mmCIF file of N, CA and C in Angstrom:
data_model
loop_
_atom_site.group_PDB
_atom_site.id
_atom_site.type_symbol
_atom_site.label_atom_id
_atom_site.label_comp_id
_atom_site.label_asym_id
_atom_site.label_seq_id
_atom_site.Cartn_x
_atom_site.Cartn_y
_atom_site.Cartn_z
ATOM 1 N N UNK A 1 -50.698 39.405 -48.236
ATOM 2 C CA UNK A 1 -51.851 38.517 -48.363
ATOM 3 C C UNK A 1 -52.816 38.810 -47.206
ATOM 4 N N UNK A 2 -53.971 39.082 -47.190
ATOM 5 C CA UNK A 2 -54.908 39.461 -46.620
ATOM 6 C C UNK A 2 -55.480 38.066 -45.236
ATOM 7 N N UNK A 3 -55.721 38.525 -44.245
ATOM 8 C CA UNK A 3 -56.015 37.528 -43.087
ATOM 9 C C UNK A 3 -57.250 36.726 -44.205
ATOM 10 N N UNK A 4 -57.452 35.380 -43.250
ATOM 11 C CA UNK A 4 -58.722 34.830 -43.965
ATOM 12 C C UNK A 4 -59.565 35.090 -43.093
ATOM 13 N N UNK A 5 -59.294 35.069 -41.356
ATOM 14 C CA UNK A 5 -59.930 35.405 -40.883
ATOM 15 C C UNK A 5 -59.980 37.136 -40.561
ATOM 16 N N UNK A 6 -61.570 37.315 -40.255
ATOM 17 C CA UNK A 6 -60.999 39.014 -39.875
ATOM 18 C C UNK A 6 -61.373 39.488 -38.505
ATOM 19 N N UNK A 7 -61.451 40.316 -37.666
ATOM 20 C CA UNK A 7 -62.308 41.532 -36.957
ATOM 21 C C UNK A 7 -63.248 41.977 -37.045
ATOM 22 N N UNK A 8 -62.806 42.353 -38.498
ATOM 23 C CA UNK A 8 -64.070 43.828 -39.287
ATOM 24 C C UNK A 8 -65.179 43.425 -39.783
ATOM 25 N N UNK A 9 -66.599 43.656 -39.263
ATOM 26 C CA UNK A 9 -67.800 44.023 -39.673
ATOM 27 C C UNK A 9 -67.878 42.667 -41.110
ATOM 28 N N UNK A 10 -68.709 42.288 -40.956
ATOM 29 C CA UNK A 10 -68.874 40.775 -41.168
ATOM 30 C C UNK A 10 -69.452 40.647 -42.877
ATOM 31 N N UNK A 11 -70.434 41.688 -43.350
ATOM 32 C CA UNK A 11 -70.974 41.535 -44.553
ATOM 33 C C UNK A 11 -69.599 42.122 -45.637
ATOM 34 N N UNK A 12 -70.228 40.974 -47.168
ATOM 35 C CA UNK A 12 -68.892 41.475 -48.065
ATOM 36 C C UNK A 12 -69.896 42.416 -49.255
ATOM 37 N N UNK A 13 -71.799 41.488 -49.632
ATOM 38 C CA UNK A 13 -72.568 42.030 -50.077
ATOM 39 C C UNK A 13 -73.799 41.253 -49.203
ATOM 40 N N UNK A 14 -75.109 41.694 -49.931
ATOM 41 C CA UNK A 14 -75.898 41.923 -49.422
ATOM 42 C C UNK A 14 -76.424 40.123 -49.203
ATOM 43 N N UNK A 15 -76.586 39.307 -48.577
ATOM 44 C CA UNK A 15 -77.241 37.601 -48.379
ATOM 45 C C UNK A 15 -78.356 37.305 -49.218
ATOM 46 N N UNK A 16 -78.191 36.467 -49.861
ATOM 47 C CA UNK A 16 -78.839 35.523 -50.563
ATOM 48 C C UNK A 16 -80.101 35.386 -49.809
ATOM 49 N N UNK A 17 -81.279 35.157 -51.081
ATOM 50 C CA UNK A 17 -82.957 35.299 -50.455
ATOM 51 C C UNK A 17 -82.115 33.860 -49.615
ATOM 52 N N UNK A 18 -83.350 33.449 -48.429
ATOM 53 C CA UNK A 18 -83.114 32.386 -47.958
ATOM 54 C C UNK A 18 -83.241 30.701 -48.847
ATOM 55 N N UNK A 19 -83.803 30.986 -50.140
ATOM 56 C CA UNK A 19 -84.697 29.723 -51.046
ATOM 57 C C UNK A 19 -82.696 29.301 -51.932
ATOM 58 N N UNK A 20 -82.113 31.089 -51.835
ATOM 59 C CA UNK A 20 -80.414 30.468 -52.541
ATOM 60 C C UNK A 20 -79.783 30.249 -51.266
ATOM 61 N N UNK A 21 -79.747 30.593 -50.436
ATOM 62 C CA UNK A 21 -79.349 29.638 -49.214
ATOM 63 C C UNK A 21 -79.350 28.267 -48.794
ATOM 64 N N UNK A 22 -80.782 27.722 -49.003
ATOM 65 C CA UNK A 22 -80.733 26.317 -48.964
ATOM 66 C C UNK A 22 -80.048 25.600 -49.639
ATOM 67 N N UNK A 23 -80.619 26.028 -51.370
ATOM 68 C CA UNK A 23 -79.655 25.836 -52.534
ATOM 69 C C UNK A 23 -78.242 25.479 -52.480
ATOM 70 N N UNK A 24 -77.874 26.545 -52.560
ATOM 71 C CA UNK A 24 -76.048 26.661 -51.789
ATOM 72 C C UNK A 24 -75.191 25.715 -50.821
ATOM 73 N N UNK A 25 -76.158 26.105 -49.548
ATOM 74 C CA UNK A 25 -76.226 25.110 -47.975
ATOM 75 C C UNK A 25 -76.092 23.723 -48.995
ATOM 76 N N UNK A 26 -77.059 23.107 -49.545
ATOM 77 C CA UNK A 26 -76.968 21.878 -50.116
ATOM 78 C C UNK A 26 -75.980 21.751 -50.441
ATOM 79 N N UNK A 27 -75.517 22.141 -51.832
ATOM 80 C CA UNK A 27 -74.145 21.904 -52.811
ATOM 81 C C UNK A 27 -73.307 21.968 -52.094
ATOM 82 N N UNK A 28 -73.183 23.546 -51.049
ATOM 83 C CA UNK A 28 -71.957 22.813 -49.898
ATOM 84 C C UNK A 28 -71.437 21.560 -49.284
ATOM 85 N N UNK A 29 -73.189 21.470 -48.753
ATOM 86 C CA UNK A 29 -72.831 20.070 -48.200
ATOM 87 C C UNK A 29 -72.199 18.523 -48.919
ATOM 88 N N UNK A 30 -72.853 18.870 -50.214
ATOM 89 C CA UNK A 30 -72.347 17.712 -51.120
ATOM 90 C C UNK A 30 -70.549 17.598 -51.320
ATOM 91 N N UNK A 31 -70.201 18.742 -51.576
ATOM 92 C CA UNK A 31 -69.074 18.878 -51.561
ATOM 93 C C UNK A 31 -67.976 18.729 -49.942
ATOM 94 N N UNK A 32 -68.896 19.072 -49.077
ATOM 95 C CA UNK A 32 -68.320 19.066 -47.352
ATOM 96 C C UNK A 32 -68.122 17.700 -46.968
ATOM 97 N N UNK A 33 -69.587 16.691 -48.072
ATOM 98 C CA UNK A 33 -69.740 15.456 -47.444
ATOM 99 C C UNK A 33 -68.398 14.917 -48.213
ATOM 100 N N UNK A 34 -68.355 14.970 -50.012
ATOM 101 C CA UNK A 34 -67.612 14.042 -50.217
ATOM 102 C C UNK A 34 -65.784 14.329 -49.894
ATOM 103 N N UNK A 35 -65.724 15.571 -49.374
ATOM 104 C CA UNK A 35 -64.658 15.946 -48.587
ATOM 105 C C UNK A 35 -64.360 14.981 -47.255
ATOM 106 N N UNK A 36 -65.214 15.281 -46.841
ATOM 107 C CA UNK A 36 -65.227 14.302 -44.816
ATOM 108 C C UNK A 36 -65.201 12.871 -45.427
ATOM 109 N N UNK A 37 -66.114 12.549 -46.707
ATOM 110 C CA UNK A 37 -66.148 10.787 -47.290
ATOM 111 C C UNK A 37 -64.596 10.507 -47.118
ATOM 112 N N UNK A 38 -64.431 11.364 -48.325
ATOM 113 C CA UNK A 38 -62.703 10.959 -48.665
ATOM 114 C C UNK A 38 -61.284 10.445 -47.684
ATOM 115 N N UNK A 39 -61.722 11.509 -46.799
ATOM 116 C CA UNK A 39 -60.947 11.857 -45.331
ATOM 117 C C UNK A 39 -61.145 10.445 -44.434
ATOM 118 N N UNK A 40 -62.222 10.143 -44.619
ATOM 119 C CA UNK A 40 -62.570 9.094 -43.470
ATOM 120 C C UNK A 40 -62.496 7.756 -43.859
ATOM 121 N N UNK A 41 -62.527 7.686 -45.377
ATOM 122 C CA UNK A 41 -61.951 6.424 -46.189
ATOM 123 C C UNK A 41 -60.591 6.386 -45.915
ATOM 124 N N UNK A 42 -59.445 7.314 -46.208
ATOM 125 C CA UNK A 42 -58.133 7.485 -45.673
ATOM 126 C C UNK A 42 -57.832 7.014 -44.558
ATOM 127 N N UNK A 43 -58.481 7.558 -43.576
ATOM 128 C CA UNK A 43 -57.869 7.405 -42.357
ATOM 129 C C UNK A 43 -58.459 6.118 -41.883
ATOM 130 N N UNK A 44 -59.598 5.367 -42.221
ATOM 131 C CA UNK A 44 -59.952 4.330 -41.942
ATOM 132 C C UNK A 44 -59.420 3.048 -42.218
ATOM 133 N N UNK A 45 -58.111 3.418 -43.112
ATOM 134 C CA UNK A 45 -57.275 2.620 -43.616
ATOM 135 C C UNK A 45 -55.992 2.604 -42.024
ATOM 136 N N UNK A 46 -55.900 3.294 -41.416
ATOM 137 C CA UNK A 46 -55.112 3.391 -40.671
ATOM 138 C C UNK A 46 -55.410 3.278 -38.899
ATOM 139 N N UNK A 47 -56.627 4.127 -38.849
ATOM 140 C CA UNK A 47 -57.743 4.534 -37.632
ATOM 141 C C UNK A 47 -58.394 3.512 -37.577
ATOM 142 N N UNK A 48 -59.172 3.451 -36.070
ATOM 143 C CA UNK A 48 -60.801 2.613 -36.020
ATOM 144 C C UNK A 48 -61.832 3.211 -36.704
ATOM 145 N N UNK A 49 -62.405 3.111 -36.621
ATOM 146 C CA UNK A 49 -63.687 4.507 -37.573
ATOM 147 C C UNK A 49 -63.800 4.748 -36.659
ATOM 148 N N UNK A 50 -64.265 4.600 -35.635
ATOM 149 C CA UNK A 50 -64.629 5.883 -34.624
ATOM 150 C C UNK A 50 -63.720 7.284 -34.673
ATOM 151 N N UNK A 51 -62.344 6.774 -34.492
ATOM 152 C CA UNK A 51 -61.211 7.634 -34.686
ATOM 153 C C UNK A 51 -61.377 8.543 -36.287
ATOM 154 N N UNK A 52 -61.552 7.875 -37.222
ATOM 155 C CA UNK A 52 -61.136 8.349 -38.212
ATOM 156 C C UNK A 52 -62.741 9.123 -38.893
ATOM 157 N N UNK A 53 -63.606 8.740 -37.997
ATOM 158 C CA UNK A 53 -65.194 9.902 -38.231
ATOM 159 C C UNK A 53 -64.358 11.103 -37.685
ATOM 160 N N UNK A 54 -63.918 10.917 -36.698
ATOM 161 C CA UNK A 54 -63.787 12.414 -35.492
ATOM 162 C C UNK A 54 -63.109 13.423 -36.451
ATOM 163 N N UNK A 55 -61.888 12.801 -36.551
ATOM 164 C CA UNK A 55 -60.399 13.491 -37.518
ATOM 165 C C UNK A 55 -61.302 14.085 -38.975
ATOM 166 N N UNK A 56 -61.852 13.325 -39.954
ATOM 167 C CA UNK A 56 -62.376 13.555 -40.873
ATOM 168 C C UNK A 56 -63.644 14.786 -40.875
ATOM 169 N N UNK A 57 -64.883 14.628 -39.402
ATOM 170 C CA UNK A 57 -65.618 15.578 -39.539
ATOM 171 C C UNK A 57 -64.344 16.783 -39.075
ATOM 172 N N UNK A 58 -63.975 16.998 -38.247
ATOM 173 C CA UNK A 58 -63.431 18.105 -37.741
ATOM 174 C C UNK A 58 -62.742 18.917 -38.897
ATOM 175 N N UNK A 59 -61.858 17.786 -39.670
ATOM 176 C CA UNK A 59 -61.488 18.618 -41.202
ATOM 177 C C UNK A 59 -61.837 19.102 -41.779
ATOM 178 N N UNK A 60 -63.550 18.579 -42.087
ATOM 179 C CA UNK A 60 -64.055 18.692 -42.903
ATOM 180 C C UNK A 60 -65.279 20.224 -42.903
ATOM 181 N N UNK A 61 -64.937 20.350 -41.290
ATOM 182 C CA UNK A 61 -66.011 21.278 -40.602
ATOM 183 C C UNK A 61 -65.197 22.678 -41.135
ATOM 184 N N UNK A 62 -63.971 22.344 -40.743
ATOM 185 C CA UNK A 62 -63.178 24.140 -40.978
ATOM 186 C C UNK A 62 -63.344 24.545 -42.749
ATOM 187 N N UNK A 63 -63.144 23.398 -43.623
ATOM 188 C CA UNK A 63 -63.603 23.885 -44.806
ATOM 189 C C UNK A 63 -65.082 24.566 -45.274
ATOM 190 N N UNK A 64 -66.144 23.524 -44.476
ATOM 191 C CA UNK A 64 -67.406 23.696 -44.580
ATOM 192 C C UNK A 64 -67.789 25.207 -44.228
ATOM 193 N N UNK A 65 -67.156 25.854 -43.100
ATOM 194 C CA UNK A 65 -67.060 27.004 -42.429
ATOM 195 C C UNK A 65 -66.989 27.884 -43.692
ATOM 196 N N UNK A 66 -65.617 27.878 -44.530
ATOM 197 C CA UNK A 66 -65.603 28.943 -45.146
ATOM 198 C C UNK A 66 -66.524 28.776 -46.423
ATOM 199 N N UNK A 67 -66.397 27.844 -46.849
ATOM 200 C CA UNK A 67 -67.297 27.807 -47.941
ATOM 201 C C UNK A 67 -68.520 28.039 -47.904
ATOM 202 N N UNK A 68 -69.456 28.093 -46.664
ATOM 203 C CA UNK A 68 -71.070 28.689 -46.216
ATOM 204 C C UNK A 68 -70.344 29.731 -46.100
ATOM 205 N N UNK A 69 -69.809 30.641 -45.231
ATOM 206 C CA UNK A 69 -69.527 32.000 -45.293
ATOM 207 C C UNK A 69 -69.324 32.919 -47.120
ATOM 208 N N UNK A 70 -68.584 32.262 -47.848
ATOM 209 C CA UNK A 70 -68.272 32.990 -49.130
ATOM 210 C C UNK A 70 -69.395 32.608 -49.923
ATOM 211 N N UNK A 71 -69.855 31.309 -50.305
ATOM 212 C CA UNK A 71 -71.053 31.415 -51.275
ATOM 213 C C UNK A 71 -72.412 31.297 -50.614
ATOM 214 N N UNK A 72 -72.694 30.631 -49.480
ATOM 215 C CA UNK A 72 -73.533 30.444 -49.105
ATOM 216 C C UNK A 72 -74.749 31.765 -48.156
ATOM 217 N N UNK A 73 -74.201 32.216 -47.350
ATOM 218 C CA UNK A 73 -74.545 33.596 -46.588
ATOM 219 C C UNK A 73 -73.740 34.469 -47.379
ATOM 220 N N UNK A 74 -72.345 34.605 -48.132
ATOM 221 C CA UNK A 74 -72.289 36.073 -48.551
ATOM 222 C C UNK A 74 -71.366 36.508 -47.673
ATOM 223 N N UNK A 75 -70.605 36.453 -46.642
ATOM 224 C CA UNK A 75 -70.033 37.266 -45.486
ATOM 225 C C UNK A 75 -68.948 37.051 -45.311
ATOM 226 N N UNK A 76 -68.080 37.801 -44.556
ATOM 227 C CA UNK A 76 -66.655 37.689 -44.366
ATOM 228 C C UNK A 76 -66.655 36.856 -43.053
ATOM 229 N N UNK A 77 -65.262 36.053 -43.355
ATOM 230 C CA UNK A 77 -65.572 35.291 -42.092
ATOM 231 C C UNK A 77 -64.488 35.936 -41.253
ATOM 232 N N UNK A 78 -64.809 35.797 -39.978
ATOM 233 C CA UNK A 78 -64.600 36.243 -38.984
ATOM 234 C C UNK A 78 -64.085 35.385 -37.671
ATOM 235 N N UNK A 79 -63.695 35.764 -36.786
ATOM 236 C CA UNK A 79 -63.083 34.775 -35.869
ATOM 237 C C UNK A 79 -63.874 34.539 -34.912
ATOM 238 N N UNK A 80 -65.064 35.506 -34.550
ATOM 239 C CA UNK A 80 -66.402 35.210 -33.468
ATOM 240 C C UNK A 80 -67.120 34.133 -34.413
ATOM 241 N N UNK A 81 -67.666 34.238 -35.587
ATOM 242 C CA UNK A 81 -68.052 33.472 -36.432
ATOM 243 C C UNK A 81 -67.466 32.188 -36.853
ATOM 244 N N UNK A 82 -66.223 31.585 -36.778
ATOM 245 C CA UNK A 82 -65.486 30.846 -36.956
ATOM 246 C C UNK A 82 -65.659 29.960 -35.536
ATOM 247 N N UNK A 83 -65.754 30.773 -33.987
ATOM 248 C CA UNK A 83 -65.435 29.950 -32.875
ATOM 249 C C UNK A 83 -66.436 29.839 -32.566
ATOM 250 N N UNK A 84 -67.662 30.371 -33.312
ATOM 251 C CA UNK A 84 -69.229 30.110 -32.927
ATOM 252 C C UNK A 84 -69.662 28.755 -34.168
ATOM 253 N N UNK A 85 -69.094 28.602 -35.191
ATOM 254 C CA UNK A 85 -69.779 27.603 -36.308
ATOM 255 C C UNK A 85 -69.360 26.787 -35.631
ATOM 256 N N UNK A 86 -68.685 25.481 -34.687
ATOM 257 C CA UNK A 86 -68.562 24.594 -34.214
ATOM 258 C C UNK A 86 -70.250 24.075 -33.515
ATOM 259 N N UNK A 87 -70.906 24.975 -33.281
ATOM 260 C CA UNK A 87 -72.150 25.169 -32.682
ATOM 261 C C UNK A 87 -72.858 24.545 -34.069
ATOM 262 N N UNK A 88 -72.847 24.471 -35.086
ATOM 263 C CA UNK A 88 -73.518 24.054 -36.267
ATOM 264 C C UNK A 88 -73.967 22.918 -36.240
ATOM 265 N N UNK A 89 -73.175 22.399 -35.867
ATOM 266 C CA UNK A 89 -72.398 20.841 -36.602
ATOM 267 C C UNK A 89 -72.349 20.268 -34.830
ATOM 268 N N UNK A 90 -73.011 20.556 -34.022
ATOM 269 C CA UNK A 90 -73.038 19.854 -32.881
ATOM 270 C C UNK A 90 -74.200 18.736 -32.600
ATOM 271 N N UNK A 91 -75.137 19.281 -32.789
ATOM 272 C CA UNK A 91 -76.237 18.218 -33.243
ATOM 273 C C UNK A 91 -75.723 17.256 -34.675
ATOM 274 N N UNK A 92 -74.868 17.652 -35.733
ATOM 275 C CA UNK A 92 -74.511 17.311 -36.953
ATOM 276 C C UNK A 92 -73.742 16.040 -36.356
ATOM 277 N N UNK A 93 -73.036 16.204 -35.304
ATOM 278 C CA UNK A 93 -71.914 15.525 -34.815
ATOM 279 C C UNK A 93 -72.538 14.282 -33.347
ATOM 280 N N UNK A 94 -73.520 14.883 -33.375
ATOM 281 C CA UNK A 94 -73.781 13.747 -31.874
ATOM 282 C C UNK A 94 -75.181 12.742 -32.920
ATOM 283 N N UNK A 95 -75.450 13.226 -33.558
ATOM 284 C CA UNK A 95 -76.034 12.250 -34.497
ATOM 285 C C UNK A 95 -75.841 11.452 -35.614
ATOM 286 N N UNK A 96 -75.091 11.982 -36.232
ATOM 287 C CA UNK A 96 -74.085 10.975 -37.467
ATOM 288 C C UNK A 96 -73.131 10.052 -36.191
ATOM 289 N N UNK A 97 -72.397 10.874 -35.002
ATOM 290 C CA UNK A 97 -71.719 9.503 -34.673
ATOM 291 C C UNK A 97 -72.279 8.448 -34.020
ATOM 292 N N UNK A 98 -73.373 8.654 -33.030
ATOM 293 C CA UNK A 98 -74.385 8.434 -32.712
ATOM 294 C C UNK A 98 -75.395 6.667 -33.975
ATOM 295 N N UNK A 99 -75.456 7.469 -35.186
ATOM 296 C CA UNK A 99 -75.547 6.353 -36.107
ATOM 297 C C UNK A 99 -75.070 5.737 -36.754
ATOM 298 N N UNK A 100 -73.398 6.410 -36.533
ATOM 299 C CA UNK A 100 -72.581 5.333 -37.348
ATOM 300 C C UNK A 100 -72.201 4.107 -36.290
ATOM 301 N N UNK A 101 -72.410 4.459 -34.808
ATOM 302 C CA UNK A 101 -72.515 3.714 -33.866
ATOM 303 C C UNK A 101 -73.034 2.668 -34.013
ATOM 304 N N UNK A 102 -74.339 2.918 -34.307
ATOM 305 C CA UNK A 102 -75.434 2.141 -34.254
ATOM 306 C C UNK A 102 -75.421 0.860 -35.593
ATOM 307 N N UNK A 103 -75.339 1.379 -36.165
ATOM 308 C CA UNK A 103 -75.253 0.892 -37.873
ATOM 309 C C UNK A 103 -74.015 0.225 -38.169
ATOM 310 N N UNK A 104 -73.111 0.377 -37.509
ATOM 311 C CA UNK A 104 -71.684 -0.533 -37.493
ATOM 312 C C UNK A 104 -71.831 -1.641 -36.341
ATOM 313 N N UNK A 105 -72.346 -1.115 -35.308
ATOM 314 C CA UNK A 105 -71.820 -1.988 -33.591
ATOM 315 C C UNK A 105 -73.415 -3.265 -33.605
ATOM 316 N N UNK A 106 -74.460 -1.981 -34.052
ATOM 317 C CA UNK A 106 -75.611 -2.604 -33.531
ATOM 318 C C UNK A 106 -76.553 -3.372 -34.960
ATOM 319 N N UNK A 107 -76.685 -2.764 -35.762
ATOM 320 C CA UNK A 107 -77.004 -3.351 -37.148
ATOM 321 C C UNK A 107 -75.770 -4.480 -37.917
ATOM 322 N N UNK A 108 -74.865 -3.821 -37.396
ATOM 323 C CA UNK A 108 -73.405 -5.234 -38.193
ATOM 324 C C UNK A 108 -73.715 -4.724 -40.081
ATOM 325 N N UNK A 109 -73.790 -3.750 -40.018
ATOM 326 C CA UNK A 109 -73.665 -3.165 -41.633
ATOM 327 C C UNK A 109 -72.177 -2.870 -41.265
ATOM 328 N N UNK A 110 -71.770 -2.521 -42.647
ATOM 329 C CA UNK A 110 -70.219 -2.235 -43.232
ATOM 330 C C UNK A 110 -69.795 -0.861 -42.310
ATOM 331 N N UNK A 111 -68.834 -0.342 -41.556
ATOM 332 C CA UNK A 111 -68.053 0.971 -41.754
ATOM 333 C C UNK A 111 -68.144 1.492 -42.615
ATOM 334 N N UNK A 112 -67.939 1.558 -44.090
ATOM 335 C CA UNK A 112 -67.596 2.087 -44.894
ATOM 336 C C UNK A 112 -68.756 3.399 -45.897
ATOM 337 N N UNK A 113 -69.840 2.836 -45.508
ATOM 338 C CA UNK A 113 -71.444 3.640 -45.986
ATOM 339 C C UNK A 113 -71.768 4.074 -44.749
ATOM 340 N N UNK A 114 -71.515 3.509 -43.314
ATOM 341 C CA UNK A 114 -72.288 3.811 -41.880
ATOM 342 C C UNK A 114 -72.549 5.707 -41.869
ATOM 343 N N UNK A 115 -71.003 6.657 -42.070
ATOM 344 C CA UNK A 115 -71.115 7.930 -42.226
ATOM 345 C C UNK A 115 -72.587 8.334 -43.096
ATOM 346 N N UNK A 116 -72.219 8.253 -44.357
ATOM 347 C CA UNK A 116 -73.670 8.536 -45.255
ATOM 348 C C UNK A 116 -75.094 8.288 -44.975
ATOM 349 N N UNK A 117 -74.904 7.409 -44.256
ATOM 350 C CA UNK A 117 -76.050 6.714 -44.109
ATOM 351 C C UNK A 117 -76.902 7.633 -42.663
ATOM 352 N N UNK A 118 -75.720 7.771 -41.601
ATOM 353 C CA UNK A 118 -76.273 8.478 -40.474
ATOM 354 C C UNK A 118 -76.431 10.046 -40.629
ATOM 355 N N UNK A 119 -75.712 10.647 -41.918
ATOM 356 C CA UNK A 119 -75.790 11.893 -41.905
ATOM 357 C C UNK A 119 -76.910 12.339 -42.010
ATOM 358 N N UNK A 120 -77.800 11.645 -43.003
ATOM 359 C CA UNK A 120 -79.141 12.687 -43.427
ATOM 360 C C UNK A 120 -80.036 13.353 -42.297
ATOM 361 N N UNK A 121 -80.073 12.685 -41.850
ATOM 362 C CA UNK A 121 -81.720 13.038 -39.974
ATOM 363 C C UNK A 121 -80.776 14.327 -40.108
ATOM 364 N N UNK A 122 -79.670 14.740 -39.914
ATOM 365 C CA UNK A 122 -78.972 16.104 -39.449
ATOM 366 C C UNK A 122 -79.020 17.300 -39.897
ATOM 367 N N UNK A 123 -79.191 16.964 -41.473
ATOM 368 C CA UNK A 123 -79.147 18.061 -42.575
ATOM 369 C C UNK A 123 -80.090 19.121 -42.154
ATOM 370 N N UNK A 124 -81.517 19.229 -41.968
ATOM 371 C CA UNK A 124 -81.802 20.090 -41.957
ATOM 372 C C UNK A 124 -81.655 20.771 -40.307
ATOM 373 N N UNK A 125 -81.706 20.165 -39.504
ATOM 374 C CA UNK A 125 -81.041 21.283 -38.407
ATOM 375 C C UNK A 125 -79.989 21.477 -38.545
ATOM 376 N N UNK A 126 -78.633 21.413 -38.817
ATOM 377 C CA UNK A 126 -77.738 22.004 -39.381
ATOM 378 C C UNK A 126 -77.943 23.580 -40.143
ATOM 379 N N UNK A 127 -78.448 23.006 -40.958
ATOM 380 C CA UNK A 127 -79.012 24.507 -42.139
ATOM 381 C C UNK A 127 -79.494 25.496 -40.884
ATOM 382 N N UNK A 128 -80.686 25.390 -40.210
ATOM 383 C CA UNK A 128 -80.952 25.999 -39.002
ATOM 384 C C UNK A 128 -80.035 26.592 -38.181
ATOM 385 N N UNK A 129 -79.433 25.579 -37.196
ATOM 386 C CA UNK A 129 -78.356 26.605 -36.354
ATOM 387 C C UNK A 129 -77.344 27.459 -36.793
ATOM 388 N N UNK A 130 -77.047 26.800 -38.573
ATOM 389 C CA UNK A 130 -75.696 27.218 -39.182
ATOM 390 C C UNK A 130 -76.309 28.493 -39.564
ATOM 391 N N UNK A 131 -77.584 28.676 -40.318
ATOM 392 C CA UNK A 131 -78.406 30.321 -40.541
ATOM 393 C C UNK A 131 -78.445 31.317 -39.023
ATOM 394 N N UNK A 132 -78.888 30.663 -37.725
ATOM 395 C CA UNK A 132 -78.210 31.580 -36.576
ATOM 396 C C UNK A 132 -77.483 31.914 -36.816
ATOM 397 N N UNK A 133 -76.278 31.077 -36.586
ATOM 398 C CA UNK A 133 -74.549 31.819 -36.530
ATOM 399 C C UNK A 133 -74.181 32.725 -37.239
ATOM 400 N N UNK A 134 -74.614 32.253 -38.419
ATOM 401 C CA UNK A 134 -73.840 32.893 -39.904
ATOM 402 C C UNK A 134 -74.606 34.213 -39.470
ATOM 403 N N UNK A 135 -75.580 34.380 -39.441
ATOM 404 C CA UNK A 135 -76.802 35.707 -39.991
ATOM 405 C C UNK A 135 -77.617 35.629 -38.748
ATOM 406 N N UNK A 136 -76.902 36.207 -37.528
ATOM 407 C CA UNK A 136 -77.870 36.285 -36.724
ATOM 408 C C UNK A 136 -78.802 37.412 -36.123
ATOM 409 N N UNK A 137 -78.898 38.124 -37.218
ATOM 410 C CA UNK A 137 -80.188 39.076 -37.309
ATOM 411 C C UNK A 137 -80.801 38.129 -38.330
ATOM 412 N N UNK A 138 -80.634 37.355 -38.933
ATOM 413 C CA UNK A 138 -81.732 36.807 -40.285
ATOM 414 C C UNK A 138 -82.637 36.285 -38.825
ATOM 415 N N UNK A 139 -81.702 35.612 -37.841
ATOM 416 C CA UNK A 139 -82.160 34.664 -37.035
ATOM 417 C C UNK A 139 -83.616 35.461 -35.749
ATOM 418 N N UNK A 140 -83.116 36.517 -35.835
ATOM 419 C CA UNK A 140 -84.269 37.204 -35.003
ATOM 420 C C UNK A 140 -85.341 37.901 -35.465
ATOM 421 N N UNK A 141 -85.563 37.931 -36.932
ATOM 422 C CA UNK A 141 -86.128 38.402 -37.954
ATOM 423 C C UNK A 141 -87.694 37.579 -37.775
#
């Protein structure tokens, strides 16, 4: 069975114009979000939410990883690429927790929507740093 991660030279074919990138990037995310949703409903049964945002994005990040690498950019993933996508999702991560903060502690809305609700402001810088990492000649282009 073949590594998932590799070494070798990063392209599998040639990257998607940037307009199927976004495309893609999106549906990922839909699928990344209701992945991390699921995760954080679980564990919120057990966790504080604070606890059970952390556990849930972090899960939800290593999937997100491969799935932008195979449909989204096109590329093999790699282990420089793998210990660099944490960089994505850093702004992704100090602002969703940041508003689920806010929206649970300081608004007195529910836990349970607070995630969804703080994710959006993030989305598109995400797409941004995550197009560096992934494709970073697209990025100096």
């Amino acid at each position: 069975m073949p590594n998932a991660l590799s070494t070798a030279p990063a392209t599998t074919r040639p990257p998607r114009p940037i307009a199927g990138q976004i495309i893609t990037f999106a549906a990922v995310g839909v699928v990344n979000t209701a992945t991390y949703y699921g995760l954080y409903l679980l564990f919120l049964r057990y966790l504080p939410y604070l606890a059970a945002h952390v556990i849930a994005f972090l899960l939800s990040m290593v999937g997100s990883f491969f799935l932008n690498a195979r449909f989204t950019y096109r590329i093999r993933p790699t282990w420089r690429k793998f210990l660099l996508f944490p960089l994505t999702n850093a702004t992704n991560f100090v602002i969703t927790t940041a508003g689920v903060y806010v929206i649970v502690d300081v608004l007195h809305v529910g836990s349970e929507f607070a995630p969804l609700m703080a994710s959006a402001a993030a989305i598109p810088v995400t797409f941004v740093v995550s197009r560096w990492v992934m494709l970073p000649k697209a990025g100096a282009a």
